[in-house]
Short mmCIF file of C-alpha atoms in Angstrom, two decimals:
data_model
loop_
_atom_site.label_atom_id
_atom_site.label_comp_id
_atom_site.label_asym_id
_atom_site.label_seq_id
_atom_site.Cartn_x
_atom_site.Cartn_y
_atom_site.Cartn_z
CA UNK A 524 -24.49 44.64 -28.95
CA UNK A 525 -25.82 47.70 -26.52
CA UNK A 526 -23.29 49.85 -25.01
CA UNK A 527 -23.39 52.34 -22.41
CA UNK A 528 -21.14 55.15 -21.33
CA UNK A 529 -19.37 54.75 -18.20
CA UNK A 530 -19.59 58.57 -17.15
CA UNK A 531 -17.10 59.55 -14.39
CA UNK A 532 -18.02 63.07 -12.53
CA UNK A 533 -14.70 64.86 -12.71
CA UNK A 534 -14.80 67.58 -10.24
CA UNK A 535 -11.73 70.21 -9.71
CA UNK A 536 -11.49 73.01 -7.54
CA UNK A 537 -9.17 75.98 -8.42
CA UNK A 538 -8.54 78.72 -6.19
CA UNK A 539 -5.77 81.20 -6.85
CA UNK A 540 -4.04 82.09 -3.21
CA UNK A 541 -3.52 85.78 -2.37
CA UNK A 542 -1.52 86.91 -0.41
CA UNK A 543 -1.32 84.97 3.67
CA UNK A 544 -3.57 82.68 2.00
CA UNK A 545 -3.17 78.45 1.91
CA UNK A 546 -1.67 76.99 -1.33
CA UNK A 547 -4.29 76.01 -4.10
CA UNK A 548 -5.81 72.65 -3.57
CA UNK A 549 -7.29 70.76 -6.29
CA UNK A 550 -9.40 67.89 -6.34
CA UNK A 551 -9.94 64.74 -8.20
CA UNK A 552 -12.67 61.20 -8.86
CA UNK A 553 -11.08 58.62 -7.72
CA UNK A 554 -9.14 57.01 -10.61
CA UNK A 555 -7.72 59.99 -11.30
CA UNK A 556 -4.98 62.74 -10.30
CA UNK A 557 -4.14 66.40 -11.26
CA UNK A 558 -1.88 67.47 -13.62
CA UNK A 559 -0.44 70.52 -13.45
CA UNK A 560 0.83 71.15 -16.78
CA UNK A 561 -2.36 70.57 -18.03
CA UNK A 562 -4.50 71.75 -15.62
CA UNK A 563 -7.00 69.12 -15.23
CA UNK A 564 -7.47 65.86 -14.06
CA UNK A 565 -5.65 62.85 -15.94
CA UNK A 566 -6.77 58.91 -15.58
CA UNK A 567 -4.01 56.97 -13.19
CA UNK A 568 -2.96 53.66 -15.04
CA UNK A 569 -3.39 51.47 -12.61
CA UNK A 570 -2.06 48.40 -14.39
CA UNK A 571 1.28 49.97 -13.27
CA UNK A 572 0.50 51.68 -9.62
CA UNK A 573 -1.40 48.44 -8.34
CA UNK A 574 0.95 45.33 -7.76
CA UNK A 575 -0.33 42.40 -8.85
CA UNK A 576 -4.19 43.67 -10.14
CA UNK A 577 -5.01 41.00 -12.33
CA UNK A 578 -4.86 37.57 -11.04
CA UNK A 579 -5.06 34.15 -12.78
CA UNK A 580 -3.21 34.77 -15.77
CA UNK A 581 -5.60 37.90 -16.96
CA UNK A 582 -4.57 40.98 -18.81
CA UNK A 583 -4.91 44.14 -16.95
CA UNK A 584 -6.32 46.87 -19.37
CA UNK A 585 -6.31 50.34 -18.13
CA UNK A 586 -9.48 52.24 -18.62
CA UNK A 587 -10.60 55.77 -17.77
CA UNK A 588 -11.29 55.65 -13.95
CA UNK A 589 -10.22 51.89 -13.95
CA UNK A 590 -8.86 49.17 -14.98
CA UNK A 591 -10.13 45.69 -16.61
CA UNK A 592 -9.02 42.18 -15.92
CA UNK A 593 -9.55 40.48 -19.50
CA UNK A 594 -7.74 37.38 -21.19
CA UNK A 595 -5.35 38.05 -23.10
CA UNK A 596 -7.45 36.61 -26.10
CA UNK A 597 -9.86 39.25 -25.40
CA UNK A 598 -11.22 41.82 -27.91
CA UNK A 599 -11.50 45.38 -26.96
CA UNK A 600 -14.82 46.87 -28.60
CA UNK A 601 -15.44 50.58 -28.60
CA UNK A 602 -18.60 52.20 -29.18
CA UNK A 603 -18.77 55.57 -31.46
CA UNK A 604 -22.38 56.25 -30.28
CA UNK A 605 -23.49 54.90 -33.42
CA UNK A 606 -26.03 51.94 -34.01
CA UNK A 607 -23.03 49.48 -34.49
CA UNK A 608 -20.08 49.65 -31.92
CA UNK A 609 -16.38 49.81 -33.89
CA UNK A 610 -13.18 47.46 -32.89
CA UNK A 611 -11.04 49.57 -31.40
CA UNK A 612 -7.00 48.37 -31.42
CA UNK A 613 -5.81 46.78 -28.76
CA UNK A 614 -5.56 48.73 -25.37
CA UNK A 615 -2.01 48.40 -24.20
CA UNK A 616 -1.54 48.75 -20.45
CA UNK A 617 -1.05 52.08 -19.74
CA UNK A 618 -2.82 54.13 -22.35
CA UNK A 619 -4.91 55.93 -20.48
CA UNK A 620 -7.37 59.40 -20.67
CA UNK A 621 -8.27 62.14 -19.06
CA UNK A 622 -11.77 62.27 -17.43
CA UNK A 623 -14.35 62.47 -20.12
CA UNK A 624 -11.94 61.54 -23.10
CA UNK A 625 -13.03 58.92 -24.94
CA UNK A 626 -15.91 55.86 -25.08
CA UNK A 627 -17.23 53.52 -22.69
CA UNK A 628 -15.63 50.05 -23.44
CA UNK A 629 -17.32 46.89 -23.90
CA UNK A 630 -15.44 43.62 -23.88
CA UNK A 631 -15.94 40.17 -25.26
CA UNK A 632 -13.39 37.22 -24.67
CA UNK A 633 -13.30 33.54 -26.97
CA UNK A 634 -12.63 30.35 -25.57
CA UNK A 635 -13.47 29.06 -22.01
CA UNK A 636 -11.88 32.66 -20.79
CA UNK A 637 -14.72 34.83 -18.89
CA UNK A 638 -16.85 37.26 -20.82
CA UNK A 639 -16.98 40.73 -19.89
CA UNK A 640 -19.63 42.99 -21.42
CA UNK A 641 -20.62 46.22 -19.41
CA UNK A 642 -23.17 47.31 -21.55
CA UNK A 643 -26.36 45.59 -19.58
CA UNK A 644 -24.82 45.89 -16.31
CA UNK A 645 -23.93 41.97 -16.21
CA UNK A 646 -21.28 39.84 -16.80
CA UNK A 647 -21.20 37.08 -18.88
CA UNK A 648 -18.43 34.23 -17.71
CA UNK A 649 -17.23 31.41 -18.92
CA UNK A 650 -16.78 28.19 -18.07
CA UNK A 651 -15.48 27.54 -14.26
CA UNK A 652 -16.93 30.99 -13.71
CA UNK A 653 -19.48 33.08 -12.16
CA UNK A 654 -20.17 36.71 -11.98
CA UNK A 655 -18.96 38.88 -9.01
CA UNK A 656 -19.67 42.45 -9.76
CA UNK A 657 -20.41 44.58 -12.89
CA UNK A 658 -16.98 43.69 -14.82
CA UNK A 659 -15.44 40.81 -12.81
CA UNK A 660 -15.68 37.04 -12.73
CA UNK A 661 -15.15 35.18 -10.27
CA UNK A 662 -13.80 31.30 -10.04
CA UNK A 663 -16.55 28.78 -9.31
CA UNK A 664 -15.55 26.46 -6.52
CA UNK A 665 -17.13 23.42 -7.66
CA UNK A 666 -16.03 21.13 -5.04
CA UNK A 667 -18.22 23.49 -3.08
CA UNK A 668 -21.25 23.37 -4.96
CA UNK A 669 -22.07 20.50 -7.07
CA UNK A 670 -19.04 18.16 -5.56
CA UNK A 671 -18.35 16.35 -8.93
CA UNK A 672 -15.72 13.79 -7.40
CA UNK A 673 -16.36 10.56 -5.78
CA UNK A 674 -13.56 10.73 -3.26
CA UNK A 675 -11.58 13.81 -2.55
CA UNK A 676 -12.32 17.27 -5.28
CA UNK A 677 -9.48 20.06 -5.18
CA UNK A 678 -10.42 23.27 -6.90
CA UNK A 679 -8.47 24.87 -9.64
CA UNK A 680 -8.79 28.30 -11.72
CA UNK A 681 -12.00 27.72 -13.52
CA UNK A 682 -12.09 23.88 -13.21
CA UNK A 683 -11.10 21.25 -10.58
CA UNK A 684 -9.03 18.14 -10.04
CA UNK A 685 -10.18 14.62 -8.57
CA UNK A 686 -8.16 12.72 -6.07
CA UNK A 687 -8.43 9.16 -4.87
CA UNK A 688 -8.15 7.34 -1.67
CA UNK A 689 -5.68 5.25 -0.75
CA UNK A 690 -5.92 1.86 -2.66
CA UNK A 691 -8.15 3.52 -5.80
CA UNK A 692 -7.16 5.28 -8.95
CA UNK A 693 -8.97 7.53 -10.83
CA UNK A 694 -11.11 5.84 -13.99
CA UNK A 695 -11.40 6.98 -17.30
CA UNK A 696 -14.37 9.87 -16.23
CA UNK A 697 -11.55 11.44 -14.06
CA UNK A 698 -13.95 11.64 -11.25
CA UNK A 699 -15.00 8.13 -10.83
CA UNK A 700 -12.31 6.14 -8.40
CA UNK A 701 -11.64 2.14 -9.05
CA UNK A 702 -10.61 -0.24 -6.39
CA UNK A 703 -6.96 -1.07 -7.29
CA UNK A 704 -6.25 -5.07 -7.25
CA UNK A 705 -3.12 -5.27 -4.69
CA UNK A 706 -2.91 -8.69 -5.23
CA UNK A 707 -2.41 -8.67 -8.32
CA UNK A 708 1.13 -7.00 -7.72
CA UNK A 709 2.92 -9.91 -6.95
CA UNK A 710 2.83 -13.71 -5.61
CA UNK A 711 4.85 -12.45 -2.13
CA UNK A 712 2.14 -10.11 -1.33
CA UNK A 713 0.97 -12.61 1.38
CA UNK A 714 2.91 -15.78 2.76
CA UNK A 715 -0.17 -17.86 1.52
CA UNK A 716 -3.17 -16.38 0.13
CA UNK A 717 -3.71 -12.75 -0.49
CA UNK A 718 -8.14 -11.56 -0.68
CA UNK A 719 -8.57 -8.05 -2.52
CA UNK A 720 -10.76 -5.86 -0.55
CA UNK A 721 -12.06 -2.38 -1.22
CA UNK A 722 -9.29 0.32 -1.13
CA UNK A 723 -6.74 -2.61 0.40
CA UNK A 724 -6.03 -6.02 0.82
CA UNK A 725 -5.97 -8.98 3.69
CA UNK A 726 -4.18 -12.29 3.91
CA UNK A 727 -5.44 -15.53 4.87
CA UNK A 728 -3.68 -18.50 6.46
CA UNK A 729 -4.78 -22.22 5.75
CA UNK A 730 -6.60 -24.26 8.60
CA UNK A 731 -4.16 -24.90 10.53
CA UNK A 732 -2.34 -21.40 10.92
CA UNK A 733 -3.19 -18.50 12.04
CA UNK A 734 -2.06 -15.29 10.61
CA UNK A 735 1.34 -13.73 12.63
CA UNK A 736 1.22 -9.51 11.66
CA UNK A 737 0.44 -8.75 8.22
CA UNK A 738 1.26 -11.44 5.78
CA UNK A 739 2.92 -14.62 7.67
CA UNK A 740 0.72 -17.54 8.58
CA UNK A 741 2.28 -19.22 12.07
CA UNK A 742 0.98 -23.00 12.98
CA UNK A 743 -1.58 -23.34 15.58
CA UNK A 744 -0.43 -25.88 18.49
CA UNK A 745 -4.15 -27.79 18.65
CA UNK A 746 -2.53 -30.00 20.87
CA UNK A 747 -1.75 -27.10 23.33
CA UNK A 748 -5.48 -25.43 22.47
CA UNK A 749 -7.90 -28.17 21.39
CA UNK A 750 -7.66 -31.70 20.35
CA UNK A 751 -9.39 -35.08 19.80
CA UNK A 752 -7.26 -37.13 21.42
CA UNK A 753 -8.43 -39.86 23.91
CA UNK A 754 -7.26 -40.25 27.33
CA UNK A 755 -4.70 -43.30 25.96
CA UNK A 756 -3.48 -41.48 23.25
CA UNK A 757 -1.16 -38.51 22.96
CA UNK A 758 -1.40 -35.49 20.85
CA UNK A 759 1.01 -34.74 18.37
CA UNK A 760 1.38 -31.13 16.88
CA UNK A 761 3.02 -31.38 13.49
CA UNK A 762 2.95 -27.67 10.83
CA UNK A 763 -0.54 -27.33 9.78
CA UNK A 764 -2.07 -29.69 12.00
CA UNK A 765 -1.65 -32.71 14.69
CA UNK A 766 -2.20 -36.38 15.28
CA UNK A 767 -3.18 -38.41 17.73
CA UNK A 768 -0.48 -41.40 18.67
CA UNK A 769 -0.82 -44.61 21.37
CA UNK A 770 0.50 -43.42 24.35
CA UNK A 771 2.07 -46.94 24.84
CA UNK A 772 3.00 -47.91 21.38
CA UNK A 773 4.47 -51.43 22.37
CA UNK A 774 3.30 -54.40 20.84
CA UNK A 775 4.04 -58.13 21.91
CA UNK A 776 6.52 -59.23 22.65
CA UNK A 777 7.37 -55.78 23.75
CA UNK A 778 6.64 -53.97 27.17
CA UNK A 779 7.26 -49.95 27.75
CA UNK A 780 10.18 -49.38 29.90
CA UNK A 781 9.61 -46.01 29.24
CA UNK A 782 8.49 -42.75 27.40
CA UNK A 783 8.33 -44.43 24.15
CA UNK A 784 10.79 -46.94 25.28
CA UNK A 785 10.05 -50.90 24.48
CA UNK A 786 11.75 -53.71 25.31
CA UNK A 787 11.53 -57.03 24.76
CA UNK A 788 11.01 -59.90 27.93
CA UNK A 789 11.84 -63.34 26.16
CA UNK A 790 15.08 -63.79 24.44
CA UNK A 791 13.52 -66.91 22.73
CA UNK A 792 10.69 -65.00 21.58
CA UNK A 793 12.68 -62.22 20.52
CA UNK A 794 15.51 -64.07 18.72
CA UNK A 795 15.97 -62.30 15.54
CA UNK A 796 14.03 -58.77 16.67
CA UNK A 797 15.67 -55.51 17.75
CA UNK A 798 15.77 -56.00 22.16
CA UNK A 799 15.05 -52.59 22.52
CA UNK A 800 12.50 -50.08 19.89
CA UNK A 801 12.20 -46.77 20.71
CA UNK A 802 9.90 -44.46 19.25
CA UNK A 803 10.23 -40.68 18.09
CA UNK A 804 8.35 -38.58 16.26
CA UNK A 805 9.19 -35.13 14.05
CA UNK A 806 7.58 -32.47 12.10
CA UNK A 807 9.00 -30.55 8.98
CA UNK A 808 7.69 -28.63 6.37
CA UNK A 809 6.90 -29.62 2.91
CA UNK A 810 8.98 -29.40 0.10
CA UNK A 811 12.33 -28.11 2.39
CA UNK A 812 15.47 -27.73 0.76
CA UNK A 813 17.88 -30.32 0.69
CA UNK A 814 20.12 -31.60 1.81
CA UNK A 815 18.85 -30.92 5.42
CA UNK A 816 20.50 -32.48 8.92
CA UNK A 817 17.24 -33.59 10.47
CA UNK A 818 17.57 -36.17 13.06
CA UNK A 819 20.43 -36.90 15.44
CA UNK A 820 20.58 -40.61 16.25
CA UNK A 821 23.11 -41.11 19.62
CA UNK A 822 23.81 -44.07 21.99
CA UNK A 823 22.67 -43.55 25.67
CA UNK A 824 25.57 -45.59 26.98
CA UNK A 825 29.44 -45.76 26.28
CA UNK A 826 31.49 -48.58 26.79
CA UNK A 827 35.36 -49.04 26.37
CA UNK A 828 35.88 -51.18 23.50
CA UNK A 829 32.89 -50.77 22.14
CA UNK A 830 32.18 -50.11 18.33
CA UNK A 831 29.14 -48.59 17.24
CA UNK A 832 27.56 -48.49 13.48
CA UNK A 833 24.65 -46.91 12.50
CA UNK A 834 22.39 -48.22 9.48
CA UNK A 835 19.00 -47.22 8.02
CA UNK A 836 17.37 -50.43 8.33
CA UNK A 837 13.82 -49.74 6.33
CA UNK A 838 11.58 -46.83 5.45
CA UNK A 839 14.43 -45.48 2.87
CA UNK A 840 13.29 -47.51 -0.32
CA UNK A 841 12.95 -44.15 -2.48
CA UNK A 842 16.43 -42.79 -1.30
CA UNK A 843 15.02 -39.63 0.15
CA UNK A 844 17.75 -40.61 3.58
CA UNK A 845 21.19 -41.24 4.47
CA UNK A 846 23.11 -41.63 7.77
CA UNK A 847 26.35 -39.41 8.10
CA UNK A 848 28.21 -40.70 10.83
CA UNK A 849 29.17 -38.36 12.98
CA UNK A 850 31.31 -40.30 16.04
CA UNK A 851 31.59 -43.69 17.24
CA UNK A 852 28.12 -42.81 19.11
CA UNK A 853 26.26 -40.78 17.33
CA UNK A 854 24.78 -40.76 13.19
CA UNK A 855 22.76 -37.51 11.53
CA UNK A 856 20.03 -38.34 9.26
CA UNK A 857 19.98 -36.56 6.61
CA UNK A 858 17.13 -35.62 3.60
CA UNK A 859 18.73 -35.56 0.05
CA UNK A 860 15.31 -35.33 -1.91
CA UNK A 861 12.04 -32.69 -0.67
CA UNK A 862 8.98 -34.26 0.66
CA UNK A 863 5.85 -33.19 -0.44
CA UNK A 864 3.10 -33.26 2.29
CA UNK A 865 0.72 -33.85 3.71
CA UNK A 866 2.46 -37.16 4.30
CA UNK A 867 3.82 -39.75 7.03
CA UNK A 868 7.29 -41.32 6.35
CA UNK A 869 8.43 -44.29 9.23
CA UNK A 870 11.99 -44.64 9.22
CA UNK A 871 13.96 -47.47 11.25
CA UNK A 872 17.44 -46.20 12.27
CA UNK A 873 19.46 -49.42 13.48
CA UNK A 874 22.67 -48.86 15.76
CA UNK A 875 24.44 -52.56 16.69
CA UNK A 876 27.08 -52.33 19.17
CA UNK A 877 30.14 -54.50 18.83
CA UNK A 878 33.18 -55.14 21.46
CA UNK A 879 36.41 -55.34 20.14
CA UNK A 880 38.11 -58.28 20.53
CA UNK A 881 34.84 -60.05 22.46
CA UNK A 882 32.32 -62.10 21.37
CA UNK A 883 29.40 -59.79 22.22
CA UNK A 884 26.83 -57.92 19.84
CA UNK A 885 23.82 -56.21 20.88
CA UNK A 886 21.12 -53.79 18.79
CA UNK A 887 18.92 -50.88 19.07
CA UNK A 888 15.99 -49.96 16.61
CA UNK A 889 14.91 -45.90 16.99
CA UNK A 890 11.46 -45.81 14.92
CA UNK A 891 10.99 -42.53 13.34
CA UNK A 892 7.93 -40.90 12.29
CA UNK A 893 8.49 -38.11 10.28
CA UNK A 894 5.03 -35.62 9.84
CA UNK A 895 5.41 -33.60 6.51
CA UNK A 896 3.04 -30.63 6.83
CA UNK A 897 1.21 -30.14 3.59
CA UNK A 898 2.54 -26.64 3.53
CA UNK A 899 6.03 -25.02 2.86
CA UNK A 900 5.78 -23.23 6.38
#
């Protein structure tokens, strides 16, 4: 290893005053200040006059002149002026010299710490540094330079740190970011179906629906938009889709009286039938919780005397109805198991009237269709 002597000028001026004359003045290199006992200059330790001279963890070592900034792994190696340089013992901070007392220093550090070596001039660093001046090293800013991250680099003290966007993580290189699988988070992530994208995630809706904010899926009215439908039918919207039904739905013997009204002409003919059918129609969703009020069944008129009851008269053969009578004019229908769409389920809801007392008995039939959209919303 080649060392060279760091030679510092020392230059002091000495005047003795006579008498009217200005005080003595003396003069010192920088790095240094006079002493008076002494008479001569003396090295200032500037480990203890500078605040804060090393940065980054580093050792300052005083030095004649100077200071160093070394790790605090760092060996101290002195050089006698011999072929060989010596290992001197470790320089404490603030052992210092007067100018021209003692050896140039040359200094070697272990690890991934920066190498210091005065002797050519140069500075050998470590990793995560570069050479600044003569005996410093400086950090390396390798976001700067060679930008080692894919997404977002933050520099540290001799290294650096990746970061990833939102909706990555970092991947075993620790500079490489992987999309992160949202969906795989959990089943309420979307109201339907939840599609992984790249840094995120969308939801989907079924035909049908259309997606309401960020997750929900809200049923599209076709009948309201677009439809099928001819001229003599009319369009019914039910969740998840719609149907097309006669606009006159009365068969013989039956004429309309009315919006889905029927009634029958001939007694004769009709002996046996319902006089009046009426038809209604209803949407729910699949699989709803039961047991669910769904349908309100009422009489339109109200006579004294009169005694209403209410019956399911077909439709119900798997038990998935009963009527709960409410008054003497009115029944709920109510669903005591789920239905599973997509499905159509006809139920005939009966209400005979009855006088009290007189011989007279008449009956109703309300025809309900019941839509079960093939979805839960």
């Amino acid at each position: 290893m080649l060392c060279i002597c760091l030679c510092l000028s020392v230059i002091v001026h000495l005047a003795v005053p006579q008498d009217g004359e200005e005080p003595i003045t003396y003069t010192c290199t920088e790095g240094y200040e006079f002493d008076i006992e002494k008479q001569s200059c003396k090295d200032i330790d500037e480990c203890k006059t500078v605040p804060g001279a090393c940065k980054g963890g580093m050792k300052c070592i005083n030095h004649f002149g100077g200071y160093l900034c070394l790790p605090h792994n760092a060996k101290i190696i002195v050089s006698n002026g011999e072929d060989e340089p010596t290992t001197a013992p470790p320089v404490e901070p603030g052992t210092g010299g007067v100018a021209g007392e003692g050896p140039p220093i040359t200094a070697i550090s272990s690890g991934n710490y920066p190498i210091y070596q005065r002797a050519s001039h140069t500075v050998q660093c470590g990793v995560g540094f570069m050479p600044d001046s003569p005996n410093y090293c400086r950090d390396v800013n390798e976001c700067a330079t060679t930008n080692p991250c894919q997404h977002q680099c933050y520099n540290l003290m001799g290294s650096f740190i990746c970061q990833c966007k939102v909706g990555f993580e970092l991947a075993s290189d620790n500079v490489s970011c992987q999309d992160i699988d949202e969906c795989e988070f959990s089943n309420y992530m979307c109201q339907f179906q939840c599609v992984n994208q790249p840094g995120g995630y969308l939801c989907v809706c079924p035909e049908g629906y259309q997606l309401q904010g960020t997750r929900m899926c809200q049923d599209i009215n076709e009948c309201e938009t677009t439809h099928n439908c001819r001229d003599d039918e009319m369009c019914w919207n039910y969740y998840g889709g719609f149907r097309c039904y006669p606009r006159n739905p009365c068969l013989e013997p039956y004429v309309k009286t009315g919006e889905g009204r029927c009634r029958c002409q001939s007694p004769n003919v009709c002996r046996g039938l319902p006089p009046v059918i009426v038809y209604k129609y209803m949407s729910i969703f699949s699989d709803r919780s039961v047991p669910a009020d769904i349908f309100q069944i009422q009489a339109t008129s109200v006579y004294p005397n009169m005694v209403n009851t209410f019956t399911i008269k077909s439709g119900n053969e798997g038990g998935e109805f009963y009527l709960r009578r409410s008054s003497n004019v009115s029944a709920m229908l109510v669903m005591t198991k789920p239905l599973t769409g997509p499905r159509e389920h006809i139920v005939d809801l009966e209400m005979v009237t009855q006088s009290n007392g007189l011989n007279y008995r008449s009956s109703s039939l309300l025809r309900l269709t019941i839509i079960v959209g093939p979805y839960p919303f």
